[in-house]
Structure formats: structure tokens, C-alpha cells
Coordinates of C-alpha atoms in Angstrom, one line a residue:
X1 CA 14.3 49.7 43.8
X2 CA 15.5 51.0 40.4
X3 CA 14.9 48.1 37.8
X4 CA 18.3 48.7 36.2
X5 CA 20.0 48.4 39.6
X6 CA 18.3 45.1 40.2
X7 CA 19.4 43.8 36.8
X8 CA 23.0 44.9 37.5
X9 CA 22.9 43.1 40.8
X10 CA 21.7 39.9 39.2
X11 CA 24.1 40.2 36.3
X12 CA 27.0 40.5 38.9
X13 CA 25.8 37.3 40.5
X14 CA 25.6 35.5 37.2
X15 CA 29.1 36.6 36.4
X16 CA 30.3 35.1 39.6
X17 CA 28.6 31.8 38.7
X18 CA 30.3 31.9 35.2
X19 CA 33.6 32.6 36.8
X20 CA 33.3 29.5 39.1
X21 CA 32.1 27.3 36.2
X22 CA 35.2 28.2 34.2
X23 CA 37.4 27.0 37.0
X24 CA 35.9 23.5 37.1
X25 CA 38.1 20.6 35.7
X26 CA 35.0 19.3 33.8
X27 CA 32.7 22.2 33.3
X28 CA 29.0 21.5 33.0
X29 CA 28.5 23.0 29.5
X30 CA 24.7 23.0 29.3
X31 CA 24.6 25.0 32.6
X32 CA 27.3 27.3 31.2
X33 CA 25.3 27.9 28.0
X34 CA 22.1 28.6 29.8
X35 CA 23.8 30.9 32.3
X36 CA 25.2 32.9 29.4
X37 CA 21.7 33.1 28.0
X38 CA 20.5 34.6 31.2
X39 CA 23.3 37.1 31.2
X40 CA 22.5 38.0 27.5
X41 CA 18.8 38.6 28.4
X42 CA 19.6 40.9 31.2
X43 CA 22.2 42.8 29.2
X44 CA 19.6 43.3 26.5
X45 CA 17.2 44.7 29.1
X46 CA 20.0 47.1 30.0
X47 CA 20.7 47.9 26.3
X48 CA 24.3 46.9 26.7
X49 CA 24.4 45.3 23.2
X50 CA 28.2 44.6 23.1
X51 CA 27.9 42.4 26.2
X52 CA 24.8 40.7 24.7
X53 CA 26.9 39.7 21.6
X54 CA 29.6 38.3 23.7
X55 CA 27.3 36.3 26.1
X56 CA 25.4 34.8 23.2
X57 CA 28.5 33.7 21.5
X58 CA 29.4 31.8 24.6
X59 CA 25.9 30.3 24.8
X60 CA 26.5 27.9 21.9
X61 CA 28.5 24.8 21.2
X62 CA 29.5 23.9 24.8
X63 CA 29.2 20.2 24.2
X64 CA 31.3 20.2 21.1
X65 CA 33.9 22.6 22.6
X66 CA 34.4 19.9 25.2
X67 CA 34.6 17.1 22.7
X68 CA 37.0 19.1 20.5
X69 CA 39.3 20.1 23.4
X70 CA 42.8 18.9 22.9
X71 CA 45.2 17.7 25.6
X72 CA 45.8 19.8 28.7
X73 CA 49.4 20.8 27.8
X74 CA 49.6 21.0 23.9
X75 CA 53.0 20.0 22.7
X76 CA 53.1 22.2 19.6
X77 CA 52.3 25.9 18.9
X78 CA 49.7 24.8 16.3
X79 CA 47.9 22.6 18.9
X80 CA 48.0 25.5 21.4
X81 CA 46.5 27.8 18.8
X82 CA 43.6 25.4 18.2
X83 CA 43.2 24.8 21.9
X84 CA 43.0 28.6 22.5
X85 CA 40.0 28.7 20.1
X86 CA 38.0 26.5 22.4
X87 CA 39.1 27.1 26.0
X88 CA 36.8 28.8 28.5
X89 CA 39.9 30.6 29.9
X90 CA 41.5 31.6 26.6
X91 CA 42.6 35.2 26.1
X92 CA 39.7 35.6 23.7
X93 CA 37.2 34.8 26.4
X94 CA 39.0 36.8 29.0
X95 CA 38.7 39.9 26.7
X96 CA 35.0 39.3 26.4
X97 CA 33.5 41.5 23.7
X98 CA 36.9 42.6 22.4
X99 CA 38.1 39.1 22.3
X100 CA 35.0 38.1 20.2
X101 CA 35.8 41.0 17.8
X102 CA 39.4 39.8 17.5
X103 CA 38.2 36.3 16.5
X104 CA 35.9 37.8 13.9
X105 CA 38.5 40.0 12.4
X106 CA 40.9 37.0 12.0
X107 CA 38.5 35.1 9.8
X108 CA 37.7 35.9 6.1
X109 CA 35.7 38.9 5.3
X110 CA 33.6 36.7 3.0
X111 CA 32.0 34.9 6.0
X112 CA 29.0 36.2 7.8
X113 CA 28.0 34.2 10.9
X114 CA 24.4 34.2 11.8
X115 CA 23.5 32.9 15.2
X116 CA 19.9 32.1 16.4
X117 CA 19.5 31.4 20.1
X118 CA 16.4 30.5 22.1
X119 CA 16.0 32.9 25.0
X120 CA 16.9 31.9 28.6
X121 CA 14.4 29.6 30.2
X122 CA 15.1 28.7 33.9
X123 CA 13.4 25.3 33.4
X124 CA 16.2 24.3 30.9
X125 CA 18.6 24.5 33.9
X126 CA 16.7 22.7 36.6
X127 CA 14.3 20.4 34.8
X128 CA 15.6 17.3 33.0
X129 CA 13.9 17.1 29.6
X130 CA 12.4 14.0 28.1
X131 CA 13.8 12.9 24.7
X132 CA 10.5 12.6 22.9
X133 CA 8.9 16.0 23.8
X134 CA 9.2 18.8 21.2
X135 CA 10.7 22.0 22.6
X136 CA 8.6 25.1 23.4
X137 CA 8.5 27.9 20.9
X138 CA 10.0 30.9 22.6
X139 CA 11.6 34.3 22.1
X140 CA 14.7 34.1 19.9
X141 CA 17.8 36.2 19.7
X142 CA 19.4 36.7 16.2
X143 CA 23.0 37.7 16.2
X144 CA 24.9 38.8 13.1
X145 CA 28.7 38.6 13.3
X146 CA 30.6 39.9 10.3
X147 CA 34.0 38.4 9.9
X148 CA 37.2 40.0 8.5
X149 CA 38.5 43.6 8.4
X150 CA 37.2 44.8 5.1
X151 CA 34.0 46.2 6.7
X152 CA 35.8 48.4 9.3
X153 CA 32.6 50.0 10.7
X154 CA 30.5 46.9 11.0
X155 CA 29.8 45.7 14.5
X156 CA 28.1 42.6 15.8
X157 CA 24.3 43.2 15.9
X158 CA 21.7 41.4 18.0
X159 CA 17.9 41.6 17.9
X160 CA 15.3 40.0 20.0
X161 CA 12.4 38.3 18.1
X162 CA 9.1 38.1 20.1
X163 CA 7.5 34.6 20.7
X164 CA 5.3 33.8 17.7
X165 CA 1.6 34.1 18.3
X166 CA -0.4 30.9 17.6
X167 CA -4.0 30.0 17.9
X168 CA -5.2 28.2 21.0
X169 CA -4.5 24.5 20.5
X170 CA -2.5 24.9 17.3
X171 CA 0.4 22.6 17.0
X172 CA 3.8 24.1 17.0
X173 CA 6.2 23.5 14.0
X174 CA 8.2 21.2 16.2
X175 CA 5.2 18.9 16.9
X176 CA 4.3 19.0 13.2
X177 CA 7.8 18.0 12.3
X178 CA 7.9 15.2 14.8
X179 CA 4.7 13.7 13.4
X180 CA 5.9 14.0 9.9
X181 CA 9.1 12.2 10.8
X182 CA 7.2 9.5 12.8
X183 CA 4.8 8.9 9.9
X184 CA 7.5 8.4 7.3
X185 CA 9.5 6.2 9.6
X186 CA 6.7 3.8 10.3
X187 CA 8.1 0.4 9.4
X188 CA 4.8 -1.4 10.2
X189 CA 3.0 0.3 7.2
X190 CA 3.4 -2.0 4.2
X191 CA 0.7 -0.3 1.9
X192 CA 2.5 1.5 -0.9
X193 CA -0.4 3.9 -1.6
X194 CA -0.6 4.7 2.1
X195 CA 3.2 5.2 2.3
X196 CA 3.1 7.6 -0.7
X197 CA 0.2 9.6 0.9
X198 CA 2.1 9.9 4.2
X199 CA 5.3 11.2 2.3
X200 CA 3.3 13.6 0.3
X201 CA 1.6 14.9 3.5
X202 CA 5.0 15.1 5.3
X203 CA 6.4 16.9 2.3
X204 CA 3.7 19.6 2.5
X205 CA 4.2 19.9 6.3
X206 CA 7.9 20.6 5.9
X207 CA 7.1 23.1 3.1
X208 CA 4.7 24.9 5.5
X209 CA 7.3 24.9 8.2
X210 CA 9.8 26.5 5.9
X211 CA 7.4 29.2 5.1
X212 CA 6.2 29.6 8.8
X213 CA 9.8 30.2 10.0
X214 CA 9.8 33.3 7.9
X215 CA 6.2 34.6 8.3
X216 CA 5.5 33.6 12.0
X217 CA 8.8 33.3 13.6
X218 CA 11.6 35.5 12.1
X219 CA 9.2 37.9 10.3
X220 CA 10.8 41.2 9.3
X221 CA 14.1 40.2 10.9
X222 CA 14.6 37.9 8.0
X223 CA 16.9 40.8 6.8
X224 CA 19.5 39.5 9.4
X225 CA 20.0 36.2 7.6
X226 CA 21.4 37.1 4.2
X227 CA 25.1 37.1 3.4
X228 CA 26.9 40.0 1.6
X229 CA 26.9 40.5 -2.1
X230 CA 29.9 39.0 -3.9
X231 CA 29.9 42.0 -6.2
X232 CA 31.9 44.6 -4.2
X233 CA 30.1 47.5 -5.8
X234 CA 26.8 46.2 -4.8
X235 CA 28.1 45.4 -1.3
X236 CA 29.3 49.0 -1.0
X237 CA 25.9 50.3 -2.2
X238 CA 24.2 48.6 0.8
X239 CA 26.2 50.9 3.1
X240 CA 26.3 54.1 1.0
X241 CA 22.5 54.3 0.9
X242 CA 22.4 54.8 4.6
X243 CA 25.7 56.6 5.1
X244 CA 24.8 59.2 2.4
X245 CA 21.5 60.1 4.4
X246 CA 23.4 60.3 7.7
X247 CA 26.1 62.6 6.1
X248 CA 23.7 64.8 4.1
X249 CA 21.4 65.3 7.1
X250 CA 24.3 65.7 9.5
X251 CA 22.6 63.0 11.8
X252 CA 23.9 61.5 15.0
X253 CA 22.8 57.8 15.1
X254 CA 23.9 55.0 17.3
X255 CA 26.0 52.1 15.9
X256 CA 23.1 49.8 16.5
X257 CA 20.7 51.9 14.6
X258 CA 23.1 52.1 11.7
X259 CA 23.7 48.3 11.7
X260 CA 19.9 47.7 11.6
X261 CA 19.5 50.2 8.6
X262 CA 22.3 48.3 6.7
X263 CA 20.4 45.1 7.1
X264 CA 17.3 46.6 5.5
X265 CA 19.3 47.8 2.4
X266 CA 21.2 44.4 2.2
X267 CA 17.8 42.5 2.1
X268 CA 15.6 45.2 0.6
X269 CA 14.4 43.1 -2.4
X270 CA 13.3 40.3 0.0
X271 CA 11.3 42.6 2.3
X272 CA 7.7 43.8 1.9
X273 CA 7.0 47.5 2.6
X274 CA 5.2 46.5 5.9
X275 CA 8.4 44.5 6.9
X276 CA 10.6 47.5 6.1
X277 CA 8.4 49.8 8.2
X278 CA 8.5 47.3 11.1
X279 CA 12.2 47.3 11.1
X280 CA 12.4 51.1 10.9
X281 CA 10.5 51.2 14.2
X282 CA 13.4 49.6 15.9
X283 CA 15.8 52.4 15.0
X284 CA 16.4 55.1 17.6
X285 CA 15.7 58.1 15.4
X286 CA 13.2 60.9 15.2
X287 CA 10.2 60.5 13.0
X288 CA 11.6 63.0 10.5
X289 CA 14.9 61.1 10.3
X290 CA 13.1 57.8 9.8
X291 CA 11.2 59.3 6.9
X292 CA 14.5 60.3 5.3
X293 CA 15.8 56.8 5.6
X294 CA 12.5 55.3 4.4
X295 CA 12.6 57.5 1.3
X296 CA 16.1 56.5 0.4
X297 CA 15.5 52.8 1.1
X298 CA 12.3 52.8 -1.1
X299 CA 14.2 54.6 -3.9
X300 CA 16.9 52.0 -3.7
X301 CA 14.4 49.2 -3.7
X302 CA 12.5 50.5 -6.7
X303 CA 15.7 50.4 -8.7
X304 CA 16.9 47.0 -7.3
X305 CA 14.9 44.3 -9.1
X306 CA 18.2 43.1 -10.5
X307 CA 19.4 42.4 -7.0
X308 CA 17.2 39.3 -6.4
X309 CA 19.4 37.0 -8.6
X310 CA 22.8 38.4 -7.5
X311 CA 25.2 36.0 -5.8
X312 CA 26.0 36.3 -2.1
X313 CA 28.8 35.0 0.0
X314 CA 28.3 32.1 2.4
X315 CA 26.4 32.3 5.6
X316 CA 27.6 30.2 8.5
X317 CA 24.5 29.4 10.5
X318 CA 24.8 28.8 14.3
X319 CA 21.6 27.3 15.6
X320 CA 20.4 26.6 19.2
X321 CA 20.4 22.9 19.7
X322 CA 16.6 22.8 19.9
X323 CA 16.3 24.6 16.6
X324 CA 18.7 22.3 14.8
X325 CA 15.9 20.0 13.6
X326 CA 14.3 22.7 11.5
X327 CA 15.0 23.1 7.7
X328 CA 16.5 26.6 7.8
X329 CA 18.3 26.3 4.5
X330 CA 14.9 26.0 2.7
X331 CA 13.4 29.3 3.9
X332 CA 12.6 31.4 0.8
X333 CA 15.4 33.9 1.3
X334 CA 18.2 31.4 1.7
X335 CA 17.3 28.7 -0.8
X336 CA 19.4 30.0 -3.6
X337 CA 22.5 30.9 -1.5
X338 CA 25.4 29.0 0.2
X339 CA 24.6 28.1 3.7
X340 CA 26.5 25.8 6.1
X341 CA 25.8 24.9 9.8
X342 CA 28.4 25.3 12.5
X343 CA 28.0 24.8 16.3
X344 CA 29.6 28.1 17.5
X345 CA 31.9 31.0 16.8
X346 CA 34.6 29.0 18.6
X347 CA 34.2 26.0 16.2
X348 CA 34.3 28.3 13.1
X349 CA 37.5 30.0 14.5
X350 CA 39.1 26.6 15.2
X351 CA 38.3 25.3 11.6
X352 CA 39.7 28.4 10.2
X353 CA 43.0 28.1 12.1
X354 CA 43.3 24.5 11.2
X355 CA 42.8 25.1 7.5
X356 CA 43.8 28.7 7.0
X357 CA 46.8 27.9 4.7
X358 CA 44.3 26.4 2.2
X359 CA 41.8 29.2 2.5
X360 CA 41.6 32.0 -0.1
X361 CA 38.8 34.4 -0.7
X362 CA 36.8 32.7 2.1
X363 CA 37.0 29.3 0.4
X364 CA 39.1 26.3 1.4
X365 CA 40.7 24.8 -1.6
X366 CA 40.8 21.0 -2.1
X367 CA 41.8 18.7 -4.9
X368 CA 39.8 16.0 -6.5
X369 CA 41.2 13.1 -4.6
X370 CA 38.3 10.8 -3.6
X371 CA 37.1 7.4 -2.7
X372 CA 33.6 5.8 -2.7
X373 CA 31.8 3.3 -0.5
X374 CA 28.6 2.1 -2.2
X375 CA 26.0 -0.2 -0.5
X376 CA 28.4 -1.7 2.1
X377 CA 25.8 -3.9 3.8
X378 CA 24.4 -5.1 0.4
X379 CA 20.8 -4.0 1.1
X380 CA 20.6 -1.1 -1.4
X381 CA 21.4 -2.9 -4.7
X382 CA 19.5 -0.3 -6.8
X383 CA 21.2 2.6 -5.3
X384 CA 24.5 0.9 -5.9
X385 CA 23.7 0.4 -9.6
X386 CA 22.6 4.0 -10.0
X387 CA 25.8 5.5 -8.3
X388 CA 28.1 3.0 -10.2
X389 CA 26.6 4.0 -13.5
X390 CA 26.9 7.7 -12.8
X391 CA 30.5 7.5 -11.6
X392 CA 31.4 5.7 -14.8
X393 CA 29.5 8.0 -17.2
X394 CA 30.9 11.1 -15.4
X395 CA 34.5 9.8 -15.6
X396 CA 34.9 10.1 -11.8
X397 CA 38.2 8.2 -11.6
X398 CA 38.1 7.3 -7.9
X399 CA 38.9 4.0 -6.3
X400 CA 36.1 2.5 -4.2
X401 CA 34.4 -0.5 -2.8
X402 CA 30.9 -1.9 -3.5
X403 CA 28.8 -4.4 -1.6
X404 CA 31.6 -4.7 0.9
X405 CA 31.9 -3.5 4.5
X406 CA 35.1 -1.7 5.3
X407 CA 37.1 -2.7 8.4
X408 CA 37.7 0.0 11.0
X409 CA 41.4 0.2 9.9
X410 CA 40.3 0.6 6.3
X411 CA 37.8 3.3 7.0
X412 CA 40.4 5.3 9.0
X413 CA 42.9 4.9 6.2
X414 CA 40.4 6.1 3.6
X415 CA 39.6 9.2 5.6
X416 CA 43.3 9.9 6.1
X417 CA 44.4 9.4 2.5
X418 CA 41.6 11.2 0.7
X419 CA 40.1 14.7 0.4
X420 CA 36.6 13.3 -0.3
X421 CA 34.8 10.2 0.9
X422 CA 31.5 9.4 -0.8
X423 CA 29.4 7.2 1.4
X424 CA 26.1 5.8 -0.1
X425 CA 24.7 3.4 2.5
X426 CA 22.8 3.4 5.8
X427 CA 23.6 5.9 8.5
X428 CA 26.8 8.0 8.6
X429 CA 29.5 5.4 8.3
X430 CA 30.6 5.5 11.9
X431 CA 29.2 2.0 12.4
X432 CA 32.5 0.9 10.7
X433 CA 34.7 3.2 12.8
X434 CA 34.6 3.4 16.6
X435 CA 34.2 7.1 17.9
X436 CA 37.4 6.7 19.9
X437 CA 39.4 5.8 16.8
X438 CA 37.8 8.7 14.9
X439 CA 38.9 11.0 17.8
X440 CA 42.5 10.1 17.2
X441 CA 42.5 11.1 13.5
X442 CA 43.8 14.3 12.0
X443 CA 41.9 14.8 8.7
X444 CA 41.5 17.1 5.7
X445 CA 38.8 14.9 4.3
X446 CA 35.1 15.9 3.4
X447 CA 32.8 13.0 4.3
X448 CA 29.7 13.0 2.0
X449 CA 27.3 10.9 3.9
X450 CA 24.2 10.1 1.7
X451 CA 22.6 8.0 4.3
X452 CA 19.5 8.5 6.5
X453 CA 19.9 11.0 9.4
X454 CA 23.7 11.0 8.7
X455 CA 23.9 14.8 9.8
X456 CA 21.3 14.7 12.6
X457 CA 22.0 15.9 16.1
X458 CA 20.1 13.7 18.6
X459 CA 18.6 14.8 21.9
X460 CA 19.3 12.3 24.5
X461 CA 17.2 14.1 27.1
X462 CA 18.2 15.0 30.7
X463 CA 20.5 18.0 30.8
X464 CA 23.1 17.0 28.4
X465 CA 24.1 18.5 25.0
X466 CA 22.8 16.9 21.7
X467 CA 25.1 14.3 20.1
X468 CA 25.8 13.6 16.5
X469 CA 28.5 11.9 14.3
X470 CA 29.4 15.2 12.6
X471 CA 30.9 16.2 15.9
X472 CA 33.4 13.4 15.6
X473 CA 34.3 14.2 12.0
X474 CA 34.8 17.9 12.8
X475 CA 36.9 17.0 15.9
X476 CA 39.2 15.0 13.6
X477 CA 39.6 18.2 11.5
X478 CA 37.2 17.6 8.6
X479 CA 36.5 21.0 7.1
X480 CA 33.0 20.2 6.1
X481 CA 30.6 17.3 6.4
X482 CA 27.6 16.7 4.0
X483 CA 24.6 14.7 5.2
X484 CA 20.9 14.4 6.0
X485 CA 18.9 15.7 8.9
X486 CA 16.4 12.9 8.8
X487 CA 15.5 9.6 7.0
X488 CA 15.2 10.0 3.3
X489 CA 14.2 7.8 0.3
X490 CA 17.0 6.1 -1.4
X491 CA 16.3 7.4 -4.9
X492 CA 16.2 11.0 -3.8
X493 CA 19.4 10.6 -1.8
X494 CA 21.1 9.2 -4.9
X495 CA 19.7 12.0 -7.1
X496 CA 21.1 14.6 -4.7
X497 CA 24.5 12.9 -4.7
X498 CA 24.7 12.6 -8.4
X499 CA 23.6 16.1 -9.1
X500 CA 26.0 17.6 -6.6
X501 CA 29.0 15.7 -7.9
X502 CA 28.0 16.3 -11.5
X503 CA 28.5 20.0 -11.2
X504 CA 31.1 20.1 -8.5
X505 CA 33.8 17.8 -9.7
X506 CA 36.4 18.7 -12.4
X507 CA 35.6 17.8 -16.0
X508 CA 32.4 18.4 -18.0
X509 CA 29.0 17.8 -16.3
X510 CA 26.8 15.2 -18.1
X511 CA 23.2 15.8 -19.0
X512 CA 21.4 13.7 -16.3
X513 CA 18.1 14.0 -18.2
X514 CA 19.5 11.9 -20.9
X515 CA 20.7 9.2 -18.5
X516 CA 17.6 8.8 -16.4
X517 CA 13.9 9.3 -17.1
X518 CA 13.5 11.4 -14.1
X519 CA 13.7 15.1 -14.8
X520 CA 16.6 16.3 -12.8
X521 CA 17.8 19.9 -13.6
X522 CA 16.9 22.6 -16.0
X523 CA 19.5 22.9 -18.7
X524 CA 20.9 26.2 -17.3
X525 CA 21.9 24.4 -14.1
X526 CA 24.4 22.2 -15.9
X527 CA 27.5 24.6 -15.9
X528 CA 30.2 23.8 -13.4
X529 CA 29.8 25.0 -9.8
X530 CA 33.1 24.6 -7.9
X531 CA 31.7 26.0 -4.6
X532 CA 30.5 23.0 -2.6
X533 CA 27.7 24.9 -0.7
X534 CA 26.3 26.3 -4.0
X535 CA 26.3 22.8 -5.6
X536 CA 24.1 21.7 -2.7
X537 CA 21.4 24.2 -3.7
X538 CA 21.5 22.6 -7.2
X539 CA 21.4 19.1 -5.7
X540 CA 18.3 19.8 -3.7
X541 CA 16.3 20.6 -6.9
X542 CA 16.7 16.9 -7.9
X543 CA 14.5 15.5 -5.2
X544 CA 11.0 14.4 -5.9
X545 CA 9.6 15.6 -2.6
X546 CA 10.2 18.7 -0.4
X547 CA 10.7 16.4 2.5
X548 CA 13.8 15.0 1.1
X549 CA 14.8 18.5 -0.4
X550 CA 14.9 19.9 3.1
X551 CA 17.0 17.1 4.6
X552 CA 20.3 17.8 2.8
X553 CA 22.7 20.1 4.8
X554 CA 26.3 20.9 5.2
X555 CA 28.3 21.3 8.5
X556 CA 31.6 23.2 8.4
X557 CA 33.3 26.0 6.4
X558 CA 32.9 26.8 2.7
X559 CA 35.0 24.7 0.3
X560 CA 36.0 25.1 -3.4
X561 CA 37.2 22.4 -5.7
X562 CA 40.4 23.1 -7.7
X563 CA 40.9 21.7 -11.2

């Protein structure tokens, strides 16, 4: 039988399964996600790339879509609008690819959504997974969704990245990461010298992982991960380099081929010549046409050394649950640029609709109205002193509490009344606020959770979605949550918090090098940086180890501080 005919038969059966899942009162979201992955894989085989983009957008964030869902019959137009962003039976989902494009067009053109998805694995559907076993390394799909209507000819683009080749017996990066986290979390080890050695080793392991994500996993498709240039002239050049060749040579080229070529020019200064050649092999053109594009791209690259330092708009990174543990923000091409994590296109869309009246030029504006909670359980006295001293020196005129545990009612009130909640203590603060109480809140606040594993998503095993406190904060409406992926040392957590607030808050940044003996930032880093995600890139530089550097992440949409 014709292989394509077999694929279409199977795809029809998968569509029937998806239709039945959508009708269930309580849909099994992990099954829904994996079934969409299967549909995406088959559609990719059939080269039906629009369908691939749609299926993959549905293959993420099922658990949080369920958690964020509102009441069955929303009582206001705004609640219905938010519910429609999440529902499996919304008009957006019913329209499939066209509905996906409608979502993207509604959101700011400054946003680029990058989605990285593990390929379908039938074992993920039928085999309950243990909580302590690192995931297998597999093929990846990388999808690039451009938001807004400024780039009228830009379509969603998906590429498939082959499974990385590793030597027989070599540990995967997941196993390396797991061991590093276990070594640094060993509470039985009391030898200071041994602890330092373990942390140094873990730091080097994380640095190697960061590099390996580029060289062994993503390889030349690293070009898919970069946001657009802020300078509109530079952004236009990215497209004109390719469009001029097509027009001058009177070529006919597929939309997919054109999108791939755009990604080369957008990332050309980050790519080696071999990587450029490998990407060009994916473009469906004749050898002569490829040579024309290669010549134009190389000319653009030779004159583009200035592009390396140019600012780019934010990237919203959607990661497969099993890839969430990796330090994506630290891979070389992303370190300097604003990156935030989100769970799915649907969640980004919902956050946009909830806060759209405050969003301008792709940035949600907030005012400097904050509160701090320092050392609530009284076990981090040095950290409390460091932060208290900084807040006073920097003239951060917030109210706050120190060495005092907030009540549940107080914690709820602080989240409702403030735009920023700085939490410097253990965990993520939810030990002081029951998740059911958090679910009831309607917030504008940004929780800054400088505690161990405060932004971690945990695998509970079985067939369930991962869980994390950030889900609760996002459900309550928080536009962004700052936190740590794993356990970090107290001093580096404090350093990160101080450096970030120093450049982000209104007023004049202080010279941190004069206040503490540790070298924090180079002098050129002191000017104000009102974009929260860019201030994180500065904050990471203050850590003494790469292990702690890589832990700091943001979840949500881009935010800017107003004076």
C-alpha cells in the first residue's frame, strides 16, 4: 500500500481519538498532548507543515490549561475571553491552523514564540514513568511562531532535529544534570572542602550541558531560537537579503523554504559556515539557486560583525515538560537576550488578553509598588542582613517584614495590593498560602522568588503532567514569575536579587562593588535597565558559579518598569 495512504488512514484515526477526548468532561491532558504529537509526526512525514504547527501547539501545556480553566459558564465577557484562550473546544481550536494564526496575530509583533517538543513516543502513553529516571534523548521538533501583524508574510515554521548521536555508554545530559543536583543537595556531606569541590564539578557539568545543547542537540537549527532585532532597519534587512535574491532571479520558492532562509540571515553572525551549509540543504531549491542564496548570505555575514551586540526582542520559550529541567537560557546564543518560559501558546494568549490594556510595544508596564519578605523562618540571618542593607542603600522605599512568617491572609493581601513581591527565603512562598486560596486570587503582581527550586516543575511520575508553584501564580493572573530551577547557595541568590533590582527599579543604581568585596558587575553594566528580562541577564553575571547562574529563570510575559 502507498505509504502516504497509510499515513492518512492513521491520521484520520488519530483525529477521531482527539475528537472524542475533547468531548470528555475531564479530558486526560497527557494523552491529549501525546496524541497531538503523534498527529504532528505523521503530518511532518506527509509534508503538511501547517498541520504540524497546529498539532504541536496543542501538544503543550495541557495540565496548566486544565488548572487555569475558569468556571463552566463565565459570568462576564472578559472571563469568557480568557476561557476561550484555553478551551479544547474554542473557536481557535476548531479553526485549527487558521485559529493558531489568529491567536498569533492578536499578540504583539515584538514577541517570538519558540516551541521545543520531544517527538512522539508510544511508551509515553502506555507506560507509567518513574519519578527518578531521567528521560530518554529523542528527536525534537522546533517550532517558531511569530506574533503580530507587522511581518505579514511570516508563517509558523517547524523543523525536526535528529536524535543526537552519543557514544556507547555515555551519559545523557539528563543523567549528568541529575547527578549534579544530587551531589549538591547531599545534606549528609559536612566537609566544606568536599562540598566546594562538588559544587565546582556541578558548575562545570552545567556549563558543558549548556554547550552540548547547541553542539550536539540543536546544532545548526540554533538559528530558530533568536528573537528579532529591535532596530527595525536591521530586522528588515534580514528579509531583504533573501527577498532580493528571489526577485532578481525570478525564483519560485515554497513558503517553508523562504522561512528557513530568513532564519539563516536572522542568526547569521551566530552560525559557522558549516552550519549555514547544513541549513541550506533543507531548502527545496536547485543547486544553482542554493549557490545564489549562499553567496548573498555570506556577503551579508562578512559585513555583519556589528550585529553580534545588537539588541533583540524577547523570546517566549515553550518547552516540553521533560526538557524543562535544562538551562536553555544559558546556551551561548541566548545568554545576552531576554528570554522567558511559558507553558503553551494558549497560556501566552491568555496572559496577553488579561493584561493587554497595560501592554505597549510588547512590554507590560508596571509601577514600582512593592513589598518584601526577608528570612521568614529565621534560618537565613546573613541573607536577611545583606538584603536589608541593599534595600536601604538603594533607597527602595517598600514596606516589608523580616524574620517573621506571614499568615495566609497576609500573604494573599500582599499579592493583591502590590505589583512586586520580593521573597527571600526557602522555597517559593506557597508554604504560607494554600494552593486553593491562591487559585481564588486575581493578581497583577510579579512574585520574585529567590528561594531554592522556586520555579521548578516537578515530575510526579505515572502519566500525569508536571507540577509547579508557578502554575498557581500564573493562574491567579501574575504576568511573570521570577525564580530558581534548582537549589542554589544563599549568597548567589542574594547577589542575583540585588543586581537585578539595582538596575531595574527607578532611581540611580548604586555601585555594588563599593558595597561588598565580591566583584559583581563591570562598570558598563550599571546603567538602568527597565526591561525585567534584560535585567535577569545582568543578574546572572553576579553569581560565583555557573551552577547558580543557570538556575535563575522567568516564567510569563515581558515586563517593563515605569518611572
